């Protein structure tokens, strides 16, 4: 994927593959190990249309990416002081995924799901709160490496492969996902990286079933103004610096804070969601932590 | 302090002459939200508190994890101003070769230094020793990060040049890349170039075993300080022109003695310990 040798990747501790992946990749999501390896008796699991061996035999690329992925996880904790975990927990809890009493199991699509943060929370909530082990999550991302890391974590977490699958997809097109097939579409800290947000919203509208829910967790505008001033200073001063110290990658985090600044305001984005044909729920959004992050929800109208 | 040290120190630092210039700020005061445009590609102007935070953070993390070469580099850049990098740049300006280096701005990487050509040079030449050392230690000239946090473009080049020449200093002194060798070389570099990061690297002594630390302090530090002060400024060596020079001749020209061979000493001690162990075990049986 990257031209740099593996050892250099380890020493520099991170690459910017994840945050800079805006350009769609041709769906070249190869399996990690050859399919017909009879000599090895390790258990194999199926994920979507790929066969993956247990994580012990991960390739060097996958190993390098794990160290990169773990430094990104550390960065998420460092930047948000661990609060991103609370946001994600609240996001999933407020959506209440899983079969309702007397209802059907859900089919959930988590876009830009990367390493599976939200997907695993959805499965856990469905099982523990709603006693539902049949709800499925399709976790997509434009970056195959992030998905590979997600697959590894799914194996490690013991998630059954018929409950979760991984697939390379561009959020703007969602090519392989049929119309009107998804009950719950989620995108968490991913929509701001999409080149054309209206296109992504249109795709969301297409794949959702009538009555299906669109939910987006994303960084938003902080208010009141004095707090915003402090937040801006923190964003542009501390975050890229922490990126350099923790992940060895100042540029990706500079990009991150710039993309947060560029993202539309809460009400503007709620309007964009409405324009894409998804009816707003209430005022359309719920602010978290003074507006540092917000949850937007939309519903595809019944015909 | 004896005059052997004092006079070279005064000459090297030239504090009284350079003080006012070296503390002049590069930019009008700015904040992280209104950074001035970069002076060169990759340049990030940092505010004073940001530089302080970068210095402290990179010092702590690189001490705990010495494989973070990028942070050691960042520490060097964050602590180079005020004064120290200007002094080094002025030392280059005071020498004819240094001035030529600043004019030509040569870079050292695997494209500009053909490893194949260097390997063909006769033994004992600077180029041959350099590539032999690179091969033995398993390092490449491409692992050096770009300077980003020094505002003056010429001083940024001086820091980049120092960073890229570091492997040549290894080849010149014969010190290996293990922590012990690096600390000894950094002590020499501090006495010679006065770059603060090299002085701060002395904290890495805490990472050594007691025996290694004792050897560093009693054998290598006196060598480093004595030679660092009395030798000519190594930053002024135009390495690209010295590739075919005999190493001994170059050392004599700049006034540098070769330090004791660290790898040999360690190998001998290891063999000795092993011999003692086998003797002990045979006695027990």
Coordinates of C-alpha atoms in Angstrom, one line a residue:
Chain A
X1 CA 0.0 0.0 0.0
X2 CA 2.7 2.5 1.1
X3 CA 6.0 2.6 -0.6
X4 CA 7.9 3.0 2.6
X5 CA 9.7 -0.1 4.1
X6 CA 8.0 -1.8 7.0
X7 CA 10.8 -1.0 9.5
X8 CA 10.6 2.7 8.7
X9 CA 6.8 2.6 9.3
X10 CA 7.4 1.1 12.8
X11 CA 9.9 3.7 13.7
X12 CA 7.8 6.6 12.6
X13 CA 4.9 5.1 14.4
X14 CA 2.1 6.2 12.1
X15 CA 1.2 6.9 8.6
X16 CA -1.5 9.2 7.3
X17 CA -3.2 6.5 5.3
X18 CA -6.4 6.7 7.4
X19 CA -7.1 10.4 7.5
X20 CA -6.0 11.2 3.9
X21 CA -8.1 8.4 2.3
X22 CA -10.6 10.5 0.4
X23 CA -9.8 9.2 -3.1
X24 CA -11.9 6.1 -3.7
X25 CA -9.9 2.9 -4.0
X26 CA -10.7 0.3 -6.6
X27 CA -12.3 -2.6 -4.6
X28 CA -9.2 -4.6 -4.2
X29 CA -9.8 -6.1 -0.8
X30 CA -7.6 -9.2 -1.1
X31 CA -7.7 -11.9 1.6
X32 CA -4.7 -11.9 3.8
X33 CA -3.8 -15.5 3.2
X34 CA -4.1 -17.8 0.2
X35 CA -7.5 -19.5 0.0
X36 CA -6.3 -23.1 -0.6
X37 CA -3.8 -23.5 2.1
X38 CA -4.3 -27.1 3.2
X39 CA -1.0 -27.4 5.0
X40 CA -2.2 -25.3 7.9
X41 CA -4.9 -26.6 10.3
X42 CA -5.7 -23.2 11.9
X43 CA -9.4 -22.4 12.0
X44 CA -10.6 -20.0 9.3
X45 CA -13.6 -17.7 9.4
X46 CA -15.6 -16.1 6.7
X47 CA -16.1 -12.4 6.5
X48 CA -18.5 -11.4 3.7
X49 CA -16.9 -13.0 0.6
X50 CA -13.4 -13.3 2.1
X51 CA -11.7 -16.1 4.0
X52 CA -9.5 -15.0 6.8
X53 CA -7.3 -17.1 9.0
X54 CA -7.0 -16.5 12.7
X55 CA -5.1 -13.3 13.5
X56 CA -1.9 -15.2 14.6
X57 CA -1.0 -15.4 10.9
X58 CA -1.5 -11.7 10.1
X59 CA 0.8 -10.4 7.4
X60 CA 3.6 -7.9 8.1
X61 CA 1.5 -5.2 6.6
X62 CA -1.4 -6.0 8.9
X63 CA 1.0 -6.0 11.8
X64 CA 2.4 -2.6 10.9
X65 CA -1.0 -1.2 10.5
X66 CA -2.0 -2.5 14.0
X67 CA 0.7 -0.4 15.5
X68 CA -0.5 2.5 13.4
X69 CA -4.1 1.8 14.3
X70 CA -3.3 1.6 18.0
X71 CA -1.5 4.9 17.9
X72 CA -4.6 6.4 16.3
X73 CA -6.7 4.9 19.1
X74 CA -4.3 6.5 21.6
X75 CA -4.6 9.8 19.8
X76 CA -8.4 9.7 20.0
X77 CA -8.1 9.3 23.7
X78 CA -5.5 11.9 24.1
X79 CA -7.3 14.5 21.9
X80 CA -10.7 14.1 23.5
X81 CA -9.5 13.1 27.0
X82 CA -11.3 9.8 26.5
X83 CA -14.7 11.5 26.0
X84 CA -15.0 10.1 22.5
X85 CA -15.9 6.8 24.2
X86 CA -18.8 8.4 26.0
X87 CA -20.0 10.0 22.7
X88 CA -20.0 6.7 20.9
X89 CA -21.7 4.9 23.8
X90 CA -24.4 7.6 23.9
X91 CA -24.8 7.5 20.1
X92 CA -25.4 3.7 20.1
X93 CA -27.6 3.8 23.2
X94 CA -29.8 6.5 21.8
X95 CA -30.3 4.5 18.5
X96 CA -31.2 1.4 20.5
X97 CA -30.3 -1.1 17.8
X98 CA -31.7 -4.6 17.9
X99 CA -35.1 -6.3 17.5
X100 CA -38.0 -4.6 19.1
X101 CA -40.5 -7.0 21.0
X102 CA -42.5 -8.7 18.2
X103 CA -40.3 -7.2 15.5
X104 CA -37.6 -8.3 13.1
X105 CA -33.8 -8.2 13.5
X106 CA -32.2 -5.1 12.0
X107 CA -29.8 -4.8 9.1
X108 CA -27.4 -2.1 10.1
X109 CA -24.9 -0.3 7.8
X110 CA -21.9 1.4 9.4
X111 CA -20.2 3.6 6.8
X112 CA -16.6 4.8 7.3
X113 CA -16.7 2.2 10.1
X114 CA -13.0 1.5 9.8
X115 CA -11.8 -0.5 12.8
X116 CA -15.3 -1.3 14.0
X117 CA -15.8 1.0 17.0
X118 CA -19.5 1.6 16.4
X119 CA -20.2 -1.8 14.8
X120 CA -19.1 -3.7 17.9
X121 CA -21.1 -1.4 20.1
X122 CA -24.2 -2.0 18.0
X123 CA -23.8 -5.8 18.2
X124 CA -23.2 -5.6 22.0
X125 CA -26.2 -3.4 22.5
X126 CA -28.5 -5.6 20.4
X127 CA -27.4 -8.7 22.3
X128 CA -27.3 -7.4 25.8
X129 CA -30.2 -5.0 25.8
X130 CA -32.5 -6.4 23.2
X131 CA -31.5 -10.1 23.4
X132 CA -31.0 -10.1 19.7
X133 CA -28.1 -12.1 18.1
X134 CA -29.6 -11.9 14.6
X135 CA -29.2 -8.2 13.9
X136 CA -26.4 -7.8 11.4
X137 CA -23.9 -5.0 10.8
X138 CA -22.2 -4.4 7.5
X139 CA -19.1 -2.3 8.3
X140 CA -17.7 -0.4 5.2
X141 CA -14.8 1.9 4.7
X142 CA -12.9 3.3 1.8
X143 CA -9.6 2.1 3.3
X144 CA -8.9 -1.6 3.1
X145 CA -6.3 -1.5 5.9
X146 CA -8.7 -0.1 8.4
X147 CA -11.1 -2.8 7.5
X148 CA -8.5 -5.5 7.9
X149 CA -7.8 -4.1 11.3
X150 CA -11.5 -4.2 12.1
X151 CA -11.7 -7.9 11.0
X152 CA -8.8 -8.7 13.3
X153 CA -10.6 -7.1 16.2
X154 CA -13.8 -8.8 15.3
X155 CA -12.0 -12.2 15.6
X156 CA -10.3 -11.2 18.8
X157 CA -13.7 -10.0 20.2
X158 CA -15.3 -13.3 19.3
X159 CA -18.0 -11.8 17.1
X160 CA -19.6 -14.3 14.8
X161 CA -19.0 -13.7 11.2
X162 CA -22.6 -14.0 10.3
X163 CA -23.4 -11.0 12.5
X164 CA -20.7 -8.7 11.2
X165 CA -19.1 -8.3 7.7
X166 CA -16.6 -5.9 6.2
X167 CA -16.5 -4.4 2.8
X168 CA -14.6 -1.7 0.9
X169 CA -17.1 1.0 -0.2
X170 CA -17.1 4.6 -1.1
X171 CA -19.7 6.5 1.0
X172 CA -20.7 8.6 -2.0
X173 CA -21.8 5.6 -4.1
X174 CA -22.2 2.5 -1.9
X175 CA -22.1 0.5 -5.1
X176 CA -22.7 -3.0 -3.9
X177 CA -25.5 -2.2 -1.4
X178 CA -29.0 -2.6 -2.9
X179 CA -31.7 0.0 -2.6
X180 CA -34.1 0.0 0.3
X181 CA -32.2 -2.7 2.2
X182 CA -30.9 -1.0 5.4
X183 CA -32.8 -0.4 8.6
X184 CA -30.2 1.8 10.3
X185 CA -27.4 3.7 8.5
X186 CA -24.7 5.1 10.8
X187 CA -21.6 7.2 10.0
X188 CA -19.4 8.2 12.9
X189 CA -16.6 10.8 12.4
X190 CA -16.5 9.9 8.7
X191 CA -18.8 12.2 6.8
X192 CA -16.5 15.2 7.1
X193 CA -13.8 13.3 5.1
X194 CA -16.2 12.7 2.2
X195 CA -15.5 14.8 -0.9
X196 CA -19.2 15.5 -1.7
X197 CA -21.4 15.4 1.4
X198 CA -24.7 15.8 -0.6
X199 CA -23.8 12.7 -2.7
X200 CA -23.1 10.7 0.5
X201 CA -26.5 11.8 1.9
X202 CA -28.2 10.8 -1.4
X203 CA -26.6 7.3 -1.2
X204 CA -27.8 7.0 2.4
X205 CA -31.3 7.9 1.2
X206 CA -31.1 5.3 -1.5
X207 CA -30.0 2.3 0.6
X208 CA -32.3 3.0 3.5
X209 CA -35.7 1.2 3.7
X210 CA -38.7 3.5 4.0
X211 CA -38.9 4.3 7.7
X212 CA -35.2 3.6 8.1
X213 CA -33.0 5.8 10.2
X214 CA -29.9 7.8 9.2
X215 CA -27.7 8.7 12.1
X216 CA -24.5 10.7 12.0
X217 CA -22.0 11.5 14.8
X218 CA -19.6 14.2 13.8
X219 CA -17.6 17.2 15.1
X220 CA -19.6 20.4 15.1
X221 CA -19.5 24.1 16.1
X222 CA -18.9 25.0 19.8
X223 CA -20.9 27.6 21.5
X224 CA -20.8 30.0 23.4
X225 CA -18.1 32.1 21.7
X226 CA -15.6 32.4 24.5
X227 CA -15.6 28.6 24.8
X228 CA -15.2 28.4 21.1
X229 CA -12.1 30.6 21.2
X230 CA -10.5 28.3 23.8
X231 CA -11.5 25.3 21.7
X232 CA -10.0 26.7 18.5
X233 CA -6.7 27.5 20.3
X234 CA -6.7 24.0 21.6
X235 CA -7.5 22.5 18.2
X236 CA -4.9 24.3 16.2
X237 CA -2.1 24.4 18.8
X238 CA -2.3 21.2 21.0
X239 CA -3.8 18.6 18.6
X240 CA -1.2 18.8 15.8
X241 CA 1.5 18.9 18.5
X242 CA 0.1 15.7 20.2
X243 CA -0.1 14.2 16.7
X244 CA 3.6 14.7 16.4
X245 CA 4.4 13.4 19.8
X246 CA 2.1 10.4 20.0
X247 CA 1.6 9.3 16.4
X248 CA 4.6 10.9 14.8
X249 CA 2.3 12.6 12.3
X250 CA 1.7 16.3 12.6
X251 CA 0.2 16.7 9.1
X252 CA -2.7 14.3 9.5
X253 CA -3.9 16.0 12.6
X254 CA -3.5 19.4 11.1
X255 CA -5.7 18.2 8.3
X256 CA -8.1 16.8 11.0
X257 CA -8.6 20.2 12.7
X258 CA -8.9 22.0 9.4
X259 CA -11.6 19.6 8.2
X260 CA -13.5 20.1 11.5
X261 CA -13.4 23.8 11.0
X262 CA -14.6 23.4 7.4
X263 CA -17.6 21.2 8.3
X264 CA -21.0 23.0 8.2
X265 CA -22.7 24.1 11.3
X266 CA -25.3 22.0 13.1
X267 CA -28.3 23.7 11.5
X268 CA -26.7 23.8 8.1
X269 CA -26.0 20.1 8.1
X270 CA -29.5 19.4 9.4
X271 CA -30.8 21.3 6.3
X272 CA -28.5 19.3 4.0
X273 CA -30.0 16.1 5.5
X274 CA -33.5 17.4 4.9
X275 CA -32.6 18.3 1.3
X276 CA -31.4 14.8 0.6
X277 CA -34.9 13.6 1.4
X278 CA -34.4 12.4 5.0
X279 CA -36.9 14.0 7.4
X280 CA -35.4 15.7 10.4
X281 CA -36.1 14.3 13.9
X282 CA -37.1 17.4 16.0
X283 CA -34.6 20.2 15.2
X284 CA -32.5 17.6 13.5
X285 CA -29.5 17.3 15.9
X286 CA -28.4 16.8 19.5
X287 CA -25.3 18.6 20.7
X288 CA -22.7 16.8 22.9
X289 CA -20.1 18.4 25.1
X290 CA -21.0 22.0 24.3
X291 CA -21.2 21.3 20.6
X292 CA -17.7 19.7 20.2
X293 CA -19.6 16.8 18.7
X294 CA -23.2 16.4 17.6
X295 CA -25.6 13.6 16.6
X296 CA -27.8 14.2 13.6
X297 CA -30.7 11.9 12.8
X298 CA -33.0 11.7 9.8
X299 CA -35.7 9.3 8.8
X300 CA -36.5 8.1 5.2
X301 CA -40.2 8.8 4.8
X302 CA -42.7 6.0 4.2
X303 CA -44.1 6.3 0.7
Chain B
X1 CA 38.6 25.1 35.3
X2 CA 41.9 24.7 33.5
X3 CA 42.8 27.0 30.7
X4 CA 42.9 24.1 28.2
X5 CA 39.2 24.0 28.5
X6 CA 38.4 27.6 29.2
X7 CA 40.0 29.2 26.1
X8 CA 38.4 26.9 23.6
X9 CA 35.0 27.3 25.3
X10 CA 35.2 31.1 25.1
X11 CA 36.3 30.8 21.5
X12 CA 33.6 28.3 20.7
X13 CA 30.6 30.1 22.2
X14 CA 31.5 33.7 21.3
X15 CA 28.6 34.7 23.6
X16 CA 29.5 38.4 24.1
X17 CA 29.7 39.0 20.4
X18 CA 26.6 37.2 19.3
X19 CA 24.1 37.7 22.1
X20 CA 22.0 40.6 20.7
X21 CA 21.6 39.1 17.2
X22 CA 20.8 35.6 18.4
X23 CA 17.9 36.6 20.5
X24 CA 16.1 38.7 17.8
X25 CA 12.7 37.2 17.1
X26 CA 12.0 36.0 13.6
X27 CA 8.4 37.0 13.4
X28 CA 6.0 39.6 14.9
X29 CA 4.0 37.9 17.7
X30 CA 1.4 35.5 16.3
X31 CA -1.0 32.9 17.6
X32 CA -1.6 29.3 16.4
X33 CA -4.7 30.6 14.6
X34 CA -2.8 33.2 12.6
X35 CA 0.4 31.5 11.7
X36 CA 2.7 33.4 9.3
X37 CA 3.2 31.7 5.9
X38 CA 6.0 29.1 5.8
X39 CA 9.6 30.2 4.9
X40 CA 10.3 26.9 3.2
X41 CA 8.5 23.7 2.3
X42 CA 7.3 21.9 5.4
X43 CA 8.0 24.8 7.7
X44 CA 5.7 25.2 10.6
X45 CA 6.1 28.4 12.6
X46 CA 5.6 27.6 16.3
X47 CA 4.7 30.0 19.0
X48 CA 7.0 30.1 22.1
X49 CA 4.7 28.0 24.3
X50 CA 4.2 25.5 21.5
X51 CA 8.0 25.2 21.1
X52 CA 8.3 24.7 24.9
X53 CA 5.7 22.0 24.9
X54 CA 7.3 20.2 21.9
X55 CA 10.7 20.4 23.6
X56 CA 9.4 18.9 26.9
X57 CA 7.1 16.3 25.3
X58 CA 9.7 15.1 22.8
X59 CA 12.4 15.0 25.5
X60 CA 10.3 12.8 27.7
X61 CA 9.0 10.5 25.1
X62 CA 12.3 10.0 23.2
X63 CA 14.0 9.2 26.5
X64 CA 11.4 6.5 27.3
X65 CA 11.3 5.3 23.7
X66 CA 14.7 6.0 21.9
X67 CA 13.4 4.5 18.7
X68 CA 11.4 7.7 18.1
X69 CA 14.1 9.3 16.0
X70 CA 11.6 11.8 14.8
X71 CA 11.1 13.1 18.3
X72 CA 14.9 13.4 18.9
X73 CA 15.0 15.5 15.7
X74 CA 12.0 17.6 16.9
X75 CA 13.8 18.1 20.2
X76 CA 16.8 19.3 18.4
X77 CA 14.8 21.8 16.4
X78 CA 12.7 23.0 19.3
X79 CA 15.8 23.8 21.5
X80 CA 18.0 25.1 18.8
X81 CA 16.7 28.7 19.1
X82 CA 17.5 31.1 20.5
X83 CA 21.2 31.5 20.1
X84 CA 22.6 27.9 19.4
X85 CA 21.7 27.4 15.8
X86 CA 22.7 30.9 15.0
X87 CA 26.1 30.3 16.6
X88 CA 26.5 27.2 14.5
X89 CA 25.5 29.0 11.3
X90 CA 28.0 31.8 12.1
X91 CA 30.7 29.2 12.7
X92 CA 30.0 28.0 9.2
X93 CA 30.1 31.5 7.8
X94 CA 33.5 32.1 9.5
X95 CA 35.1 29.3 7.6
X96 CA 35.7 29.3 3.8
X97 CA 34.5 25.6 3.5
X98 CA 31.5 26.4 5.7
X99 CA 30.6 29.3 3.4
X100 CA 30.8 27.0 0.4
X101 CA 28.6 24.4 2.0
X102 CA 26.0 27.1 2.8
X103 CA 26.1 28.4 -0.7
X104 CA 25.9 24.9 -2.4
X105 CA 23.5 23.4 0.2
X106 CA 24.4 19.8 -0.6
X107 CA 22.1 17.0 0.7
X108 CA 23.1 13.5 1.8
X109 CA 20.7 10.7 0.9
X110 CA 20.9 7.5 -1.1
X111 CA 20.4 9.5 -4.3
X112 CA 23.1 12.0 -3.9
X113 CA 25.5 9.5 -2.3
X114 CA 25.8 6.4 -4.5
X115 CA 26.4 3.5 -2.1
X116 CA 27.7 1.4 -5.0
X117 CA 30.4 3.9 -5.9
X118 CA 31.4 4.3 -2.3
X119 CA 31.8 0.6 -1.8
X120 CA 34.4 0.5 -4.7
X121 CA 36.7 3.1 -3.0
X122 CA 39.9 1.8 -1.4
X123 CA 39.8 0.8 2.3
X124 CA 40.8 3.5 4.8
X125 CA 39.1 6.3 2.8
X126 CA 36.3 8.3 4.3
X127 CA 33.8 7.1 1.7
X128 CA 34.7 3.4 2.2
X129 CA 34.6 3.7 6.0
X130 CA 31.2 5.5 5.8
X131 CA 29.5 2.9 3.6
X132 CA 31.2 0.0 5.6
X133 CA 29.9 1.5 8.8
X134 CA 26.4 1.9 7.3
X135 CA 26.4 -1.7 6.1
X136 CA 27.7 -3.1 9.4
X137 CA 25.2 -1.2 11.5
X138 CA 22.4 -1.8 9.0
X139 CA 21.3 1.8 8.5
X140 CA 20.6 3.9 5.5
X141 CA 21.1 7.6 4.8
X142 CA 17.4 8.1 4.1
X143 CA 16.1 7.8 7.6
X144 CA 16.6 11.5 8.6
X145 CA 13.4 13.6 8.9
X146 CA 13.1 17.0 7.4
X147 CA 13.6 20.1 9.5
X148 CA 10.3 21.9 10.2
X149 CA 10.4 23.9 13.3
X150 CA 13.4 26.3 12.7
X151 CA 12.2 29.6 11.2
X152 CA 15.3 30.9 9.4
X153 CA 15.7 28.9 6.2
X154 CA 19.5 29.0 6.3
X155 CA 19.5 27.8 9.9
X156 CA 17.0 25.1 9.0
X157 CA 19.6 24.0 6.4
X158 CA 22.4 24.0 9.0
X159 CA 20.3 21.7 11.2
X160 CA 19.5 19.5 8.3
X161 CA 23.2 19.3 7.4
X162 CA 24.1 18.4 10.9
X163 CA 21.5 15.7 11.0
X164 CA 22.6 14.2 7.7
X165 CA 26.3 14.3 8.6
X166 CA 25.7 12.5 11.9
X167 CA 26.4 9.1 10.2
X168 CA 29.7 10.5 8.9
X169 CA 30.7 11.5 12.5
X170 CA 30.0 7.9 13.4
X171 CA 32.2 6.7 10.6
X172 CA 34.9 9.2 11.5
X173 CA 35.0 8.1 15.2
X174 CA 34.1 4.5 14.7
X175 CA 31.5 4.6 17.5
X176 CA 28.6 2.1 17.0
X177 CA 24.9 2.9 17.1
X178 CA 24.2 1.2 20.4
X179 CA 23.1 3.5 23.1
X180 CA 26.6 3.6 24.6
X181 CA 28.2 4.7 21.3
X182 CA 25.5 7.2 20.6
X183 CA 25.8 8.9 24.0
X184 CA 29.6 9.1 23.5
X185 CA 29.2 10.6 20.1
X186 CA 26.5 13.0 21.3
X187 CA 28.9 14.2 24.0
X188 CA 31.5 14.9 21.4
X189 CA 29.0 16.7 19.2
X190 CA 27.9 18.8 22.1
X191 CA 31.4 19.9 22.8
X192 CA 32.0 20.6 19.2
X193 CA 28.6 22.0 17.8
X194 CA 26.9 23.2 21.0
X195 CA 23.5 21.9 19.8
X196 CA 21.4 21.7 23.0
X197 CA 19.8 18.4 22.0
X198 CA 23.2 16.7 22.0
X199 CA 23.7 17.9 25.5
X200 CA 20.2 16.8 26.6
X201 CA 21.0 13.4 25.2
X202 CA 23.2 12.9 28.2
X203 CA 20.1 11.9 30.1
X204 CA 20.2 8.7 28.1
X205 CA 23.0 7.7 30.5
X206 CA 20.2 6.6 32.8
X207 CA 19.3 3.9 30.2
X208 CA 22.7 2.3 30.4
X209 CA 23.8 -0.5 32.7
X210 CA 26.1 0.6 35.6
X211 CA 29.1 -0.9 33.9
X212 CA 28.4 0.8 30.6
X213 CA 27.7 4.1 32.4
X214 CA 31.1 3.9 34.2
X215 CA 32.8 3.2 30.9
X216 CA 31.1 6.1 29.3
X217 CA 32.0 8.5 32.1
X218 CA 35.6 7.5 32.6
X219 CA 36.7 6.5 29.1
X220 CA 34.5 8.2 26.5
X221 CA 33.4 11.5 28.1
X222 CA 37.0 12.8 28.7
X223 CA 37.8 11.8 25.1
X224 CA 34.6 13.5 23.8
X225 CA 35.0 16.8 25.7
X226 CA 38.8 17.1 25.0
X227 CA 38.4 16.3 21.3
X228 CA 35.2 18.2 20.9
X229 CA 36.7 21.4 22.1
X230 CA 40.1 21.2 20.5
X231 CA 39.1 19.8 17.1
X232 CA 37.9 22.1 14.3
X233 CA 34.1 22.4 13.8
X234 CA 33.0 19.2 12.2
X235 CA 30.0 21.0 10.6
X236 CA 32.5 22.6 8.3
X237 CA 33.7 19.4 6.7
X238 CA 32.6 19.2 3.1
X239 CA 32.0 15.5 3.2
X240 CA 31.2 15.2 -0.5
X241 CA 34.8 16.4 -1.3
X242 CA 36.4 14.2 1.4
X243 CA 35.1 10.9 0.2
X244 CA 38.5 9.8 -1.2
X245 CA 40.6 11.3 1.6
X246 CA 42.3 8.9 4.0
X247 CA 40.4 8.8 7.3
X248 CA 43.6 9.1 9.4
X249 CA 44.7 12.1 7.4
X250 CA 41.3 13.8 7.9
X251 CA 41.4 13.1 11.6
X252 CA 44.8 14.7 11.9
X253 CA 43.6 17.7 9.9
X254 CA 40.7 18.4 12.2
X255 CA 42.6 17.5 15.3
X256 CA 40.6 14.4 16.4
X257 CA 42.0 11.3 18.1
X258 CA 40.2 8.0 17.5
X259 CA 38.4 6.8 20.6
X260 CA 38.8 3.2 22.0
X261 CA 37.0 0.7 19.8
X262 CA 33.7 0.2 21.7
X263 CA 32.5 -2.9 19.9
X264 CA 35.9 -4.6 20.4
X265 CA 35.9 -3.8 24.1
X266 CA 32.4 -5.1 24.5
X267 CA 33.2 -8.3 22.6
X268 CA 36.3 -8.9 24.6
X269 CA 34.4 -8.4 27.9
X270 CA 31.7 -10.7 26.7
X271 CA 34.2 -13.4 25.7
X272 CA 36.0 -12.9 29.1
X273 CA 32.7 -13.3 31.0
X274 CA 31.8 -16.4 29.0
X275 CA 35.3 -17.9 29.7
X276 CA 34.9 -17.2 33.4
X277 CA 31.4 -18.8 33.3
X278 CA 32.6 -22.0 31.7
X279 CA 35.5 -22.2 34.2
X280 CA 33.1 -21.7 37.1
X281 CA 30.7 -24.3 35.8
X282 CA 33.5 -26.9 35.2
X283 CA 34.7 -26.3 38.8
X284 CA 31.2 -26.9 40.1
X285 CA 30.8 -30.2 38.4

